[in-house]
Coordinates of C-alpha atoms in Angstrom, one line a residue:
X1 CA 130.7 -94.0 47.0
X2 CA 131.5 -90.7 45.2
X3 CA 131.3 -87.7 48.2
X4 CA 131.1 -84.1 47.2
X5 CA 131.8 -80.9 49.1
X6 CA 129.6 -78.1 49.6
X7 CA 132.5 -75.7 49.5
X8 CA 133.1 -72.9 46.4
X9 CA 136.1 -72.5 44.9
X10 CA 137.7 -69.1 44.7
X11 CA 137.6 -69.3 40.6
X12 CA 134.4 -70.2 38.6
X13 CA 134.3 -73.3 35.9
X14 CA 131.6 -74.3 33.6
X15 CA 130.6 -77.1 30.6
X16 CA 127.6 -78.6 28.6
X17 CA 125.0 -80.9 29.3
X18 CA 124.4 -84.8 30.2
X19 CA 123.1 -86.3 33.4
X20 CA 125.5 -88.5 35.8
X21 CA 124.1 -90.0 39.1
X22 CA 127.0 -89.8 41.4
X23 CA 125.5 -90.3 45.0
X24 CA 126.3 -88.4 47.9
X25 CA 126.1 -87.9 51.5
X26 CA 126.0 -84.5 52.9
X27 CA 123.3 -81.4 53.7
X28 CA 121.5 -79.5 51.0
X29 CA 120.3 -76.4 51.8
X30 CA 116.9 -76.2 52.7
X31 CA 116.7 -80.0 52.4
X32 CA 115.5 -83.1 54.7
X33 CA 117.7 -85.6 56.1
X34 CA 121.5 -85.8 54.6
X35 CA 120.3 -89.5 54.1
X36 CA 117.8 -88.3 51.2
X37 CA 119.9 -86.3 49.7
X38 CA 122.0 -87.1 46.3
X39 CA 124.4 -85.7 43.5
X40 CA 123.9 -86.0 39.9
X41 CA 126.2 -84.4 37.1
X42 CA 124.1 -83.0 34.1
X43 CA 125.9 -82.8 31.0
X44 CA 124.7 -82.1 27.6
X45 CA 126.7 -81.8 24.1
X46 CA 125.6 -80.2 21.1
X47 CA 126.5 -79.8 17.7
X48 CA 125.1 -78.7 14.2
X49 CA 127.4 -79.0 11.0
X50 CA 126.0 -77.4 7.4
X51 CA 126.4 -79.7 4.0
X52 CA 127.7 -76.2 1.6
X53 CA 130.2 -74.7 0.0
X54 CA 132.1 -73.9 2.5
X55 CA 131.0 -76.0 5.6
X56 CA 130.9 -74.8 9.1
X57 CA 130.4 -76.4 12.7
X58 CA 129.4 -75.5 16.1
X59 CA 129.7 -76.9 19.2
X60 CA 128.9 -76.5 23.1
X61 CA 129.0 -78.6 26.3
X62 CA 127.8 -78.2 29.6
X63 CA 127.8 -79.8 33.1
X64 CA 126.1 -79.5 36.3
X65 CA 127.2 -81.3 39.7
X66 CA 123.3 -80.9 41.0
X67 CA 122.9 -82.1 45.1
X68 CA 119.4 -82.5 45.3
X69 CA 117.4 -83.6 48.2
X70 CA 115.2 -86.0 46.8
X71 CA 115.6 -88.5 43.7
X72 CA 112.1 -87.0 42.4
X73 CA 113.7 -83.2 42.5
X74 CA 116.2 -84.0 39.6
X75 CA 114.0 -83.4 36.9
X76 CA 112.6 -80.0 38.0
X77 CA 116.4 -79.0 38.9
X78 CA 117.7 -79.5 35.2
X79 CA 114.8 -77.3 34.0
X80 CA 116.2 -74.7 36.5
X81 CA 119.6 -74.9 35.0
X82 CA 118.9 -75.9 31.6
X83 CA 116.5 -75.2 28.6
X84 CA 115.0 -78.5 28.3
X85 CA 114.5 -79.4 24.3
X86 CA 110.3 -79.6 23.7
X87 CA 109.5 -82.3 21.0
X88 CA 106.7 -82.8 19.2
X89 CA 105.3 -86.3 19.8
X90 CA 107.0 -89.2 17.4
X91 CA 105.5 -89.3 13.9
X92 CA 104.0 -85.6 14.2
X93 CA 104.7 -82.0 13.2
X94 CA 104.1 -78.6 14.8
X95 CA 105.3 -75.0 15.5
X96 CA 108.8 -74.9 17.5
X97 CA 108.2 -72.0 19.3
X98 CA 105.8 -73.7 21.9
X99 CA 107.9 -72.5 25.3
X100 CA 109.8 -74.7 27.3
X101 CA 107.1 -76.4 30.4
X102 CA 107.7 -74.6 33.3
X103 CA 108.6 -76.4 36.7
X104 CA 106.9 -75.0 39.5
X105 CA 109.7 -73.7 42.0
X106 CA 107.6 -74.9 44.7
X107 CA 107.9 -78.4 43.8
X108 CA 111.9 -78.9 44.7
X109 CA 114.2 -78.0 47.5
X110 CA 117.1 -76.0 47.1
X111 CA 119.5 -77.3 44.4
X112 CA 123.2 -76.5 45.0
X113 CA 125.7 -76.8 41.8
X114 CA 129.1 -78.3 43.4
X115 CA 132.6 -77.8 42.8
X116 CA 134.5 -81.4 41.3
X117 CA 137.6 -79.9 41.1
X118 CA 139.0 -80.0 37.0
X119 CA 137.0 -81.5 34.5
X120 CA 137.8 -82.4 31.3
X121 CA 135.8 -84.1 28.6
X122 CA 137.9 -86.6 26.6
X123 CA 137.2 -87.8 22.6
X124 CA 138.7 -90.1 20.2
X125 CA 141.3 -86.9 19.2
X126 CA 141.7 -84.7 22.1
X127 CA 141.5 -83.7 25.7
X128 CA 138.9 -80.7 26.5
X129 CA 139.3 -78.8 29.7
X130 CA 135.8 -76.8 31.1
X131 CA 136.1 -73.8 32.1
X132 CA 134.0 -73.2 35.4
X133 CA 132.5 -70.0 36.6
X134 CA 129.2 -69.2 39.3
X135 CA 126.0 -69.8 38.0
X136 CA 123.5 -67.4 38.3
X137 CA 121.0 -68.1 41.1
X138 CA 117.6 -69.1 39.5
X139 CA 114.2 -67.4 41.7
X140 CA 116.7 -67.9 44.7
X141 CA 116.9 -72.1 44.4
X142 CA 120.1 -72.5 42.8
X143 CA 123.5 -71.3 43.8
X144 CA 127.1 -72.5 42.9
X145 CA 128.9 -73.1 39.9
X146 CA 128.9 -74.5 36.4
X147 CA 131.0 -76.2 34.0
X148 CA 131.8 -75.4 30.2
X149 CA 134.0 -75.5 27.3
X150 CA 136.1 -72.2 26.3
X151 CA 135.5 -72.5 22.6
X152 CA 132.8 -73.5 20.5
X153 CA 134.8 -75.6 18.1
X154 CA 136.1 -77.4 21.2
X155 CA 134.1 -80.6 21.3
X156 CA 133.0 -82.0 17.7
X157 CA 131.5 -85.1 16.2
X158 CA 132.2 -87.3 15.0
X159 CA 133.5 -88.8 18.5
X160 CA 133.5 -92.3 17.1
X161 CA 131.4 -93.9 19.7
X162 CA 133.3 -93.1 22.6
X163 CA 133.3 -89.7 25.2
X164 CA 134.5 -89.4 28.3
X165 CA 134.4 -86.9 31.6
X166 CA 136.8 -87.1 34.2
X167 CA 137.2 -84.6 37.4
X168 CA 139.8 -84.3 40.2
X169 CA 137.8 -84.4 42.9
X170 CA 138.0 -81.7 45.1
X171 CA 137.3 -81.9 49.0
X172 CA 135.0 -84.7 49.5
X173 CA 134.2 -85.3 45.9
X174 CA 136.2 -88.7 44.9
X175 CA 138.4 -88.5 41.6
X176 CA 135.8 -89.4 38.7
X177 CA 136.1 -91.0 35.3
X178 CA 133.4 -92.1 33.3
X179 CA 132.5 -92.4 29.3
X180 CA 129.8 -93.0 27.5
X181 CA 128.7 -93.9 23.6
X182 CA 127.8 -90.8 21.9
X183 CA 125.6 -91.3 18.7
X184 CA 127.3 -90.4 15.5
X185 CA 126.0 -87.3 13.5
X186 CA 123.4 -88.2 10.8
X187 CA 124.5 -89.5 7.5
X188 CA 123.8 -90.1 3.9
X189 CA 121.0 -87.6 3.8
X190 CA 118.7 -88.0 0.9
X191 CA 115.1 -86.1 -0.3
X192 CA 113.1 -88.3 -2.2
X193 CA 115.5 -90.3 -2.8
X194 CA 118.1 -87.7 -4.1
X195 CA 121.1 -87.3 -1.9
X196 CA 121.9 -83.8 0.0
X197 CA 123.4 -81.1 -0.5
X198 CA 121.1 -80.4 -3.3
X199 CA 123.4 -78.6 -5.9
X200 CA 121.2 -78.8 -9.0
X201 CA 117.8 -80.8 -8.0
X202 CA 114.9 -79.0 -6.8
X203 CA 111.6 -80.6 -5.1
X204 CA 108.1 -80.4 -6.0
X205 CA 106.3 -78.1 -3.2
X206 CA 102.5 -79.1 -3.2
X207 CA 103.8 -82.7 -2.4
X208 CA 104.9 -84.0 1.2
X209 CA 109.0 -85.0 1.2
X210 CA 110.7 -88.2 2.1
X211 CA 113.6 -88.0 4.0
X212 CA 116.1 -90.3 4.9
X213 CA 119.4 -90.8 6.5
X214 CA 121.6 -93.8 7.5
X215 CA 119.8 -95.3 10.7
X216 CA 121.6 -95.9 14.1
X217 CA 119.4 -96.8 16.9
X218 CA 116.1 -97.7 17.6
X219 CA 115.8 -95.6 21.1
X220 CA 117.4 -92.4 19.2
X221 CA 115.2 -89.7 17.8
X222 CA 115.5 -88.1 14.6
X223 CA 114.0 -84.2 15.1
X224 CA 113.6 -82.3 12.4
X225 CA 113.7 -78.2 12.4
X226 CA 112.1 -76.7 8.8
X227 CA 113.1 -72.9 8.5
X228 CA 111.6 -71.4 4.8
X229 CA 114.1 -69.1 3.9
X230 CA 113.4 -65.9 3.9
X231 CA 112.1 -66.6 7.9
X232 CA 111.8 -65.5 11.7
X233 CA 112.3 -67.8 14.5
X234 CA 108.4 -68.4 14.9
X235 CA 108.3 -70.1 10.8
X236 CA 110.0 -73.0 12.1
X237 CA 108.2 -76.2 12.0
X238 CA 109.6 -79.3 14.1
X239 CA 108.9 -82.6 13.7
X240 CA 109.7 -85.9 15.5
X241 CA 110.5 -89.7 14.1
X242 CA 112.0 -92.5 15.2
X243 CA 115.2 -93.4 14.0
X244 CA 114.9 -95.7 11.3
X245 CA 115.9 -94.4 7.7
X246 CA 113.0 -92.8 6.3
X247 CA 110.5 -90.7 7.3
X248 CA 107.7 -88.5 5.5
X249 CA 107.4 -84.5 6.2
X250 CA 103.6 -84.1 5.5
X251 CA 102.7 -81.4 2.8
X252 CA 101.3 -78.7 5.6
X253 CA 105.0 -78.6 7.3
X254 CA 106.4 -77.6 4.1
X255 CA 106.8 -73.8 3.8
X256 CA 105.2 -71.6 1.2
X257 CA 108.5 -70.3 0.0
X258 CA 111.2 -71.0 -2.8
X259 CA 114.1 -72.0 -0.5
X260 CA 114.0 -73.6 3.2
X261 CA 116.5 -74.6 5.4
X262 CA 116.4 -77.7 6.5
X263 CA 118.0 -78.9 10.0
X264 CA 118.5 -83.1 10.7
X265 CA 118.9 -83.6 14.3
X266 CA 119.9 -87.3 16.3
X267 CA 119.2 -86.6 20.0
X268 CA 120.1 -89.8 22.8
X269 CA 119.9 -89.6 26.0
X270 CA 122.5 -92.2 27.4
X271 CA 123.8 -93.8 30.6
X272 CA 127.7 -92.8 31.8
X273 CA 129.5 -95.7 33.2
X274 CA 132.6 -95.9 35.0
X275 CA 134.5 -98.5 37.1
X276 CA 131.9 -98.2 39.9
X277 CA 129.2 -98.5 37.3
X278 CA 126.3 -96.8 36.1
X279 CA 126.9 -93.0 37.4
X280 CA 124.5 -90.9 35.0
X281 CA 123.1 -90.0 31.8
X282 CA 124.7 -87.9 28.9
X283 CA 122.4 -86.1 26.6
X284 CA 123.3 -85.3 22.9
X285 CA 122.1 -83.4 20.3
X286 CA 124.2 -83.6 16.7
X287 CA 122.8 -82.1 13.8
X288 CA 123.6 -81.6 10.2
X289 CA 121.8 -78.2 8.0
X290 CA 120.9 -78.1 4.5
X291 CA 119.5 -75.1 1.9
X292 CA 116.3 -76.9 -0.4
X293 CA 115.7 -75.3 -3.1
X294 CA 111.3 -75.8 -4.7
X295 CA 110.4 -76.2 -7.9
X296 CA 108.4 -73.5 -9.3
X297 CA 104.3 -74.3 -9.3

């Protein structure tokens, strides 16, 4: 069994977001029974590359050690710590800027964020340590710290299907090492059938698009995020497909413009594992930007 402290540590850390089930004995604040109560890690990765001239990439990860009283409570305490991604359902289109669900603060006990000593999150090429620092306390539920990388070039795809976290432990927290299968960014991009970045082909506008990419898993989700160019944040049109190859944008996401930008996103949600077995859940979102340019009416 993995044990965590409740004790602070004098310096702050932070990092990105997945979720790892790390059970736990001990009191949470405000909760029931130390019997009830667990720790999960939350860690999530995210990255978005652009197909242009001169290509550019951006990265983050987070993690949250959340001690939660109750198995049911985890949910609600990653939307305290975390913006929760909102998609539209699979096969369907519709504005992005619908707001994240709110969790009733009601509905949980107090969630503390534990200290796991140093924690680093290891890829294919190199060895990332997370920063840690407090985290701010959220309509007086949450209180402790957070971990994160330093730089946002720090953690980048492709990882070649393979991440790990590890942690020193700290206190009662057990030395942890666990790793996962990230998904690989999507590839092989194509519009109707013509392969992106479009240099010299434009699309018709008064028509719906095909997209398609190289497919990876069936329990993935392709999400894609439509921009017409110029735009505001509230233009953007999102829609949602499974992941097999080819989907069609209908006609009515497609923006009355002569330029859009076009964002293809592969989001999983998948288990951690390490020699004690299942421990949690990573989430990843890896996404690869392109500029279309319409053909004139």
């Amino acid at each position: 069994m993995i044990r965590m402290s409740l004790s602070k540590p004098s310096t702050p850390l932070i990092f990105s977001a997945a979720v790892v089930f790390l059970g736990c004995a001990g009191e949470v604040a405000d909760a029931a029974d130390a019997e009830t109560s667990s720790t999960k890690a939350w860690l999530v990765v995210e990255q978005s590359s652009s197909l242009s001239d001169v290509p550019t990439v951006r990265s983050h990860a987070s993690l949250w050690f959340l001690r939660i009283a109750e198995e049911k409570d985890f949910d609600a305490a990653t939307h305290l710590v975390s913006a929760r991604l909102q998609l539209p359902p699979v096969g369907t289109c519709q504005p992005a800027g619908v707001a994240d669900d709110q969790i009733a603060s009601a509905s949980i006990s107090r969630v503390e964020l534990a200290y796991a000593g140093d924690v680093h999150v290891r890829t294919q090429r190199a060895s990332i340590p997370l920063t840690v620092r407090f985290f701010p306390n959220v309509a007086d539920l949450v209180s402790g710290v957070m971990y994160t990388i330093h730089d946002l070039n720090d953690v980048q795809a492709p990882f070649d299907g393979w991440l790990s976290l590890t942690a020193t432990g700290s206190g009662e927290f057990e030395p942890l090492e666990a790793s996962t299968r990230p998904p690989p960014l999507p590839e092989k991009l194509s519009i109707n059938g013509v392969t992106l970045p479009l240099v010299d082909t434009v699309v018709p506008r008064e028509a719906p698009i095909w997209l398609g990419w190289a497919p990876d898993s069936d329990g993935d989700i392709i999400y894609i995020d439509i921009d017409p160019v110029p735009s505001a944040s509230v233009d953007r049109i999102r829609c949602a497909f499974s992941d097999t190859g080819l989907a069609e944008i209908p006609r009515q996401a497609i923006p009355d413009t002569t330029e859009m930008m076009i964002a293809v996103h592969r989001s999983r949600d998948v288990a951690l594992r390490s020699d004690r077995g299942e421990v949690g859940m990573a989430h990843f979102d890896l996404a690869v930007t392109s500029r279309v340019t319409f053909a004139s009416p």
